[in-house]
PDB file of C-alpha atoms in Angstrom:
ATOM      1  CA  MET A1001      23.172 -15.733 -28.937  1.00 63.00           C
ATOM      2  CA  ALA A1002      19.978 -14.662 -27.875  1.00 71.00           C
ATOM      3  CA  PHE A1003      18.354 -11.453 -28.751  1.00 74.00           C
ATOM      4  CA  SER A1004      15.747  -9.524 -25.796  1.00 78.00           C
ATOM      5  CA  ALA A1005      12.653  -8.704 -27.110  1.00 81.00           C
ATOM      6  CA  ASP A1006      13.775  -4.822 -27.498  1.00 81.00           C
ATOM      7  CA  GLU A1007      16.756  -6.355 -29.290  1.00 81.00           C
ATOM      8  CA  LEU A1008      15.019  -8.060 -31.440  1.00 81.00           C
ATOM      9  CA  ARG A1009      12.165  -5.543 -32.377  1.00 83.00           C
ATOM     10  CA  VAL A1010      15.433  -3.359 -32.675  1.00 83.00           C
ATOM     11  CA  LEU A1011      16.231  -6.266 -35.644  1.00 82.00           C
ATOM     12  CA  ARG A1012      13.021  -6.997 -37.173  1.00 84.00           C
ATOM     13  CA  ARG A1013      12.751  -3.319 -37.544  1.00 82.00           C
ATOM     14  CA  ALA A1014      16.255  -3.018 -39.470  1.00 82.00           C
ATOM     15  CA  LEU A1015      15.620  -6.440 -41.720  1.00 83.00           C
ATOM     16  CA  ALA A1016      12.736  -5.480 -43.129  1.00 82.00           C
ATOM     17  CA  ILE A1017      14.624  -1.456 -43.750  1.00 80.00           C
ATOM     18  CA  ALA A1018      16.936  -3.594 -45.684  1.00 81.00           C
ATOM     19  CA  LEU A1019      14.204  -5.524 -47.707  1.00 82.00           C
ATOM     20  CA  HIS A1020      12.370  -1.875 -48.764  1.00 81.00           C
ATOM     21  CA  PRO A1021      15.005   0.775 -48.397  1.00 82.00           C
ATOM     22  CA  MET A1022      13.424   4.034 -46.681  1.00 80.00           C
ATOM     23  CA  PRO A1023      14.024   6.922 -44.818  1.00 83.00           C
ATOM     24  CA  LEU A1024      15.741   6.396 -41.407  1.00 79.00           C
ATOM     25  CA  SER A1025      14.686   8.342 -38.621  1.00 83.00           C
ATOM     26  CA  ASP A1026      17.318   9.746 -35.904  1.00 86.00           C
ATOM     27  CA  GLU A1027      16.121   7.402 -33.444  1.00 86.00           C
ATOM     28  CA  ASP A1028      15.488   4.138 -36.080  1.00 82.00           C
ATOM     29  CA  VAL A1029      19.988   4.876 -36.436  1.00 83.00           C
ATOM     30  CA  GLN A1030      21.387   4.875 -32.612  1.00 87.00           C
ATOM     31  CA  ASP A1031      18.928   2.002 -32.069  1.00 85.00           C
ATOM     32  CA  CYS A1032      19.750  -0.058 -35.000  1.00 84.00           C
ATOM     33  CA  LEU A1033      23.704   1.057 -33.439  1.00 86.00           C
ATOM     34  CA  ARG A1034      23.416  -0.280 -30.139  1.00 86.00           C
ATOM     35  CA  LEU A1035      22.272  -3.401 -31.932  1.00 84.00           C
ATOM     36  CA  ALA A1036      25.368  -3.440 -33.875  1.00 85.00           C
ATOM     37  CA  GLY A1037      27.807  -2.412 -30.582  1.00 86.00           C
ATOM     38  CA  SER A1038      25.498  -4.987 -28.287  1.00 84.00           C
ATOM     39  CA  VAL A1039      26.589  -7.867 -31.329  1.00 85.00           C
ATOM     40  CA  ASP A1040      29.753  -6.927 -31.077  1.00 86.00           C
ATOM     41  CA  GLU A1041      30.516  -7.661 -27.742  1.00 87.00           C
ATOM     42  CA  ALA A1042      28.411 -10.937 -28.504  1.00 85.00           C
ATOM     43  CA  VAL A1043      31.686 -11.792 -30.803  1.00 86.00           C
ATOM     44  CA  GLY A1044      33.586 -10.416 -28.673  1.00 87.00           C
ATOM     45  CA  GLU A1045      32.806 -11.931 -25.020  1.00 87.00           C
ATOM     46  CA  ALA A1046      32.312 -15.628 -26.967  1.00 85.00           C
ATOM     47  CA  GLY A1047      36.065 -14.858 -28.600  1.00 86.00           C
ATOM     48  CA  ARG A1048      37.426 -14.244 -25.082  1.00 89.00           C
ATOM     49  CA  LEU A1049      35.581 -17.345 -23.698  1.00 86.00           C
ATOM     50  CA  ARG A1050      36.737 -19.617 -26.062  1.00 86.00           C
ATOM     51  CA  ALA A1051      40.048 -18.352 -26.150  1.00 88.00           C
ATOM     52  CA  PHE A1052      39.838 -19.242 -22.210  1.00 88.00           C
ATOM     53  CA  LEU A1053      38.704 -22.349 -22.937  1.00 87.00           C
ATOM     54  CA  LEU A1054      41.653 -23.358 -25.663  1.00 88.00           C
ATOM     55  CA  ALA A1055      44.383 -22.159 -22.625  1.00 89.00           C
ATOM     56  CA  ASP A1056      42.744 -24.503 -20.115  1.00 89.00           C
ATOM     57  CA  LEU A1057      42.875 -26.905 -21.852  1.00 89.00           C
ATOM     58  CA  ALA A1058      46.586 -26.870 -22.962  1.00 89.00           C
ATOM     59  CA  ARG A1059      46.773 -26.167 -19.506  1.00 90.00           C
ATOM     60  CA  TYR A1060      45.386 -30.325 -18.853  1.00 88.00           C
ATOM     61  CA  ARG A1061      46.644 -31.168 -21.562  1.00 88.00           C
ATOM     62  CA  ASP A1062      50.621 -30.112 -20.100  1.00 87.00           C
ATOM     63  CA  ALA A1063      49.698 -32.095 -16.998  1.00 87.00           C
ATOM     64  CA  LEU A1064      48.767 -35.535 -18.010  1.00 84.00           C
ATOM     65  CA  PRO A1065      47.907 -37.982 -17.319  1.00 81.00           C
ATOM     66  CA  GLY A1066      47.071 -36.683 -13.706  1.00 83.00           C
ATOM     67  CA  SER A1067      45.143 -34.036 -14.681  1.00 83.00           C
ATOM     68  CA  ALA A1068      43.294 -36.691 -16.999  1.00 86.00           C
ATOM     69  CA  THR A1069      39.980 -36.921 -15.732  1.00 87.00           C
ATOM     70  CA  GLY A1070      39.810 -32.415 -15.722  1.00 88.00           C
ATOM     71  CA  TYR A1071      41.532 -33.123 -19.097  1.00 88.00           C
ATOM     72  CA  LEU A1072      39.202 -35.081 -20.567  1.00 90.00           C
ATOM     73  CA  GLU A1073      36.224 -33.218 -18.809  1.00 90.00           C
ATOM     74  CA  LEU A1074      37.554 -29.641 -21.373  1.00 90.00           C
ATOM     75  CA  LEU A1075      38.072 -31.702 -24.416  1.00 90.00           C
ATOM     76  CA  GLN A1076      34.557 -32.659 -24.459  1.00 90.00           C
ATOM     77  CA  ASP A1077      33.491 -29.135 -23.721  1.00 87.00           C
ATOM     78  CA  ALA A1078      36.003 -27.634 -26.129  1.00 88.00           C
ATOM     79  CA  LEU A1079      34.497 -29.539 -29.529  1.00 89.00           C
ATOM     80  CA  ALA A1080      30.552 -29.182 -27.560  1.00 86.00           C
ATOM     81  CA  ALA A1081      31.853 -25.816 -28.827  1.00 82.00           C
ATOM     82  CA  GLY A1082      33.017 -26.908 -32.522  1.00 83.00           C
ATOM     83  CA  TYR A1083      36.900 -27.307 -31.921  1.00 86.00           C
ATOM     84  CA  ASP A1084      38.765 -29.103 -33.968  1.00 87.00           C
ATOM     85  CA  PRO A1085      41.433 -31.551 -32.158  1.00 89.00           C
ATOM     86  CA  ARG A1086      45.262 -30.648 -33.334  1.00 89.00           C
ATOM     87  CA  PRO A1087      47.264 -33.380 -32.966  1.00 88.00           C
ATOM     88  CA  ASP A1088      48.881 -33.026 -29.447  1.00 89.00           C
ATOM     89  CA  ASP A1089      45.494 -33.657 -28.033  1.00 89.00           C
ATOM     90  CA  LEU A1090      44.852 -37.284 -30.951  1.00 89.00           C
ATOM     91  CA  ALA A1091      48.935 -38.200 -28.923  1.00 90.00           C
ATOM     92  CA  ALA A1092      47.553 -37.373 -26.471  1.00 89.00           C
ATOM     93  CA  LEU A1093      44.620 -39.360 -26.167  1.00 89.00           C
ATOM     94  CA  ARG A1094      46.207 -41.640 -27.902  1.00 89.00           C
ATOM     95  CA  ALA A1095      48.493 -42.269 -24.613  1.00 88.00           C
ATOM     96  CA  LEU A1096      45.073 -42.435 -22.213  1.00 87.00           C
ATOM     97  CA  ARG A1097      42.880 -44.968 -24.058  1.00 82.00           C
ATOM     98  CA  GLY A1098      43.117 -47.335 -21.920  1.00 84.00           C
ATOM     99  CA  GLY A1099      39.697 -45.716 -20.519  1.00 86.00           C
ATOM    100  CA  PRO A1100      36.690 -46.228 -22.096  1.00 88.00           C
ATOM    101  CA  LEU A1101      36.000 -41.713 -22.577  1.00 89.00           C
ATOM    102  CA  ALA A1102      39.387 -41.591 -23.401  1.00 88.00           C
ATOM    103  CA  ALA A1103      38.869 -43.786 -26.280  1.00 89.00           C
ATOM    104  CA  ALA A1104      36.375 -42.782 -27.579  1.00 90.00           C
ATOM    105  CA  LEU A1105      36.721 -39.108 -27.859  1.00 90.00           C
ATOM    106  CA  LEU A1106      39.667 -40.190 -29.549  1.00 90.00           C
ATOM    107  CA  GLU A1107      37.721 -42.265 -31.884  1.00 91.00           C
ATOM    108  CA  ARG A1108      35.857 -38.550 -32.443  1.00 91.00           C
ATOM    109  CA  CYS A1109      38.768 -36.582 -32.556  1.00 91.00           C
ATOM    110  CA  GLN A1110      39.957 -38.738 -35.157  1.00 91.00           C
ATOM    111  CA  VAL A1111      37.318 -38.522 -37.397  1.00 91.00           C
ATOM    112  CA  LEU A1112      37.009 -34.092 -36.510  1.00 91.00           C
ATOM    113  CA  ALA A1113      40.923 -34.094 -37.005  1.00 88.00           C
ATOM    114  CA  GLU A1114      40.461 -36.114 -40.483  1.00 90.00           C
ATOM    115  CA  ARG A1115      37.663 -33.796 -41.926  1.00 90.00           C
ATOM    116  CA  SER A1116      39.268 -30.785 -40.789  1.00 87.00           C
ATOM    117  CA  VAL A1117      41.963 -31.001 -42.680  1.00 87.00           C
ATOM    118  CA  ARG A1118      40.056 -32.243 -46.533  1.00 88.00           C
ATOM    119  CA  ALA A1119      38.227 -28.461 -45.660  1.00 88.00           C
ATOM    120  CA  ARG A1120      41.876 -27.368 -45.453  1.00 86.00           C
ATOM    121  CA  LEU A1121      42.554 -29.249 -48.900  1.00 88.00           C
ATOM    122  CA  ALA A1122      39.586 -28.669 -50.075  1.00 85.00           C
ATOM    123  CA  GLY A1123      39.615 -24.248 -49.893  1.00 79.00           C
ATOM    124  CA  ARG A1124      42.567 -24.578 -50.838  1.00 75.00           C
ATOM    125  CA  SER A1125      42.147 -26.333 -53.580  1.00 68.00           C
ATOM    126  CA  ALA A1126      39.009 -24.115 -54.729  1.00 64.00           C
ATOM    127  CA  GLY A1127      41.005 -21.099 -53.627  1.00 56.00           C
ATOM    128  CA  ALA A1128      38.737 -19.718 -51.151  1.00 50.00           C
ATOM    129  CA  ALA A1129      39.472 -16.934 -49.178  1.00 51.00           C
ATOM    130  CA  ALA A1130      38.493 -16.944 -45.355  1.00 51.00           C
ATOM    131  CA  PRO A1131      36.344 -14.735 -44.371  1.00 53.00           C
ATOM    132  CA  GLY A1132      36.679 -12.049 -42.862  1.00 53.00           C
ATOM    133  CA  PRO A1133      36.158 -10.414 -39.155  1.00 56.00           C
ATOM    134  CA  ARG A1134      33.070  -8.809 -40.160  1.00 57.00           C
ATOM    135  CA  SER A1135      32.634  -4.516 -40.696  1.00 57.00           C
ATOM    136  CA  ARG A1136      30.961  -1.867 -38.135  1.00 56.00           C
ATOM    137  CA  LEU A1137      27.369  -0.695 -39.367  1.00 51.00           C
ATOM    138  CA  LEU A1138      28.227   2.081 -40.809  1.00 52.00           C
ATOM    139  CA  ALA A1139      26.088   2.802 -43.931  1.00 52.00           C
ATOM    140  CA  LEU A1140      22.685   3.954 -42.290  1.00 51.00           C
ATOM    141  CA  PRO A1141      21.291   7.166 -43.515  1.00 52.00           C
ATOM    142  CA  GLY A1142      22.286   9.002 -40.638  1.00 52.00           C
ATOM    143  CA  GLY A1143      25.160   6.659 -39.250  1.00 49.00           C
ATOM    144  CA  ARG A1144      28.327   7.960 -38.159  1.00 50.00           C
ATOM    145  CA  ALA A1145      29.345   7.735 -42.126  1.00 49.00           C
ATOM    146  CA  ALA A1146      27.370  10.553 -43.382  1.00 50.00           C
ATOM    147  CA  GLY A1147      29.217  12.880 -40.827  1.00 52.00           C
ATOM    148  CA  ARG A1148      32.746  12.190 -42.832  1.00 54.00           C
ATOM    149  CA  GLU A1149      34.112  14.673 -45.079  1.00 54.00           C
ATOM    150  CA  PRO A1150      33.908  13.008 -48.664  1.00 51.00           C
ATOM    151  CA  GLU A1151      37.139  13.102 -50.493  1.00 52.00           C
ATOM    152  CA  GLY A1152      38.695  16.256 -52.424  1.00 50.00           C
ATOM    153  CA  PRO A1153      38.622  15.167 -56.596  1.00 50.00           C
ATOM    154  CA  GLY A1154      43.371  15.726 -55.379  1.00 48.00           C
ATOM    155  CA  THR A1155      43.633  13.113 -52.993  1.00 48.00           C
ATOM    156  CA  PRO A1156      43.449   9.011 -54.355  1.00 49.00           C
ATOM    157  CA  ALA A1157      41.787   7.042 -52.653  1.00 49.00           C
ATOM    158  CA  THR A1158      43.315   3.827 -51.627  1.00 48.00           C
ATOM    159  CA  PRO A1159      40.671   0.617 -51.571  1.00 50.00           C
ATOM    160  CA  GLY A1160      40.118  -0.392 -47.692  1.00 51.00           C
ATOM    161  CA  LYS A1161      42.493   2.246 -46.850  1.00 56.00           C
ATOM    162  CA  PRO A1162      41.228   6.258 -47.123  1.00 60.00           C
ATOM    163  CA  GLN A1163      45.070   8.243 -47.407  1.00 62.00           C
ATOM    164  CA  LYS A1164      46.004  10.572 -44.902  1.00 65.00           C
ATOM    165  CA  PRO A1165      46.752  14.376 -45.694  1.00 66.00           C
ATOM    166  CA  GLY A1166      50.703  14.394 -46.082  1.00 65.00           C
ATOM    167  CA  GLU A1167      51.542  10.649 -46.073  1.00 70.00           C
ATOM    168  CA  ARG A1168      52.635   9.668 -48.486  1.00 70.00           C
ATOM    169  CA  PRO A1169      50.240   7.709 -51.665  1.00 74.00           C
ATOM    170  CA  MET A1170      51.901   4.132 -52.246  1.00 73.00           C
ATOM    171  CA  PRO A1171      54.244   3.945 -55.284  1.00 70.00           C
ATOM    172  CA  LYS A1172      53.424   1.720 -58.552  1.00 72.00           C
ATOM    173  CA  PRO A1173      55.415  -1.062 -59.193  1.00 69.00           C
ATOM    174  CA  SER A1174      57.061   0.109 -62.362  1.00 66.00           C
ATOM    175  CA  GLU A1175      58.588   2.919 -59.858  1.00 67.00           C
ATOM    176  CA  VAL A1176      59.757   0.079 -57.334  1.00 65.00           C
ATOM    177  CA  PHE A1177      61.036  -2.150 -60.267  1.00 66.00           C
ATOM    178  CA  PRO A1178      61.967  -0.506 -62.504  1.00 64.00           C
ATOM    179  CA  PRO A1179      62.453  -2.056 -66.013  1.00 67.00           C
ATOM    180  CA  ARG A1180      65.531  -3.924 -67.580  1.00 69.00           C
ATOM    181  CA  ARG A1181      67.452  -3.021 -69.851  1.00 70.00           C
ATOM    182  CA  ARG A1182      68.501  -5.489 -72.294  1.00 72.00           C
ATOM    183  CA  PRO A1183      72.535  -6.278 -72.151  1.00 72.00           C
ATOM    184  CA  ALA A1184      73.583  -5.007 -75.444  1.00 73.00           C
ATOM    185  CA  PRO A1185      74.508  -7.599 -78.122  1.00 73.00           C
ATOM    186  CA  PRO A1186      79.017  -8.256 -77.955  1.00 73.00           C
ATOM    187  CA  PRO A1187      81.342  -6.558 -79.616  1.00 71.00           C
ATOM    188  CA  SER A1188      81.324  -8.775 -83.287  1.00 64.00           C
ATOM    189  CA  GLU A1189      84.297 -10.717 -83.916  1.00 60.00           C
ATOM    190  CA  GLU A1190      84.521  -8.547 -87.361  1.00 58.00           C
ATOM    191  CA  ARG A1191      87.297  -5.416 -86.696  1.00 56.00           C
ATOM    192  CA  ALA A1192      88.630  -3.509 -89.260  1.00 53.00           C
ATOM    193  CA  ALA A1193      91.611  -3.371 -90.592  1.00 54.00           C
ATOM    194  CA  GLY A1194      93.425   0.123 -90.374  1.00 49.00           C
TER     195      GLY A1194
END
């Protein structure tokens, strides 16, 4: 991702403000919001490009062995962009490993796939959560968040989801799952003779 000179100026100013908080002018806020929008747009475009590349790779893989040359080139591009090879890719490369390029790619993909599996297993054992999507830049004074009305004392706030007027609040677990009643003890075997 490349920034223009103007975007770098805004980024430098935003970082300086983050390190040394001070009031922002409306122009600074708008510049930061425009920069955040540009970054979001670039990230979205990169995601669309990646999705196109992966779909193209799948089409070439499905057309093997006739599309071997195109598939190997696309796979090299995808690996350079950070793609983790899938089992389908490894199987396709095993079928094509008669050529030197396919054999080299198979070796590289096996190493990457093993590294990816180890990283996932390490993440699961450590209980690491996957990083969430980048949130919008709304914390600047005078930004879009400033126009929102504060929540009243009668409306409880659910973290991550503001409650809308007229919406039922989230039920408590005790309301959904009432406490279990203990079974009544069986009637005693001793009965009074009557």
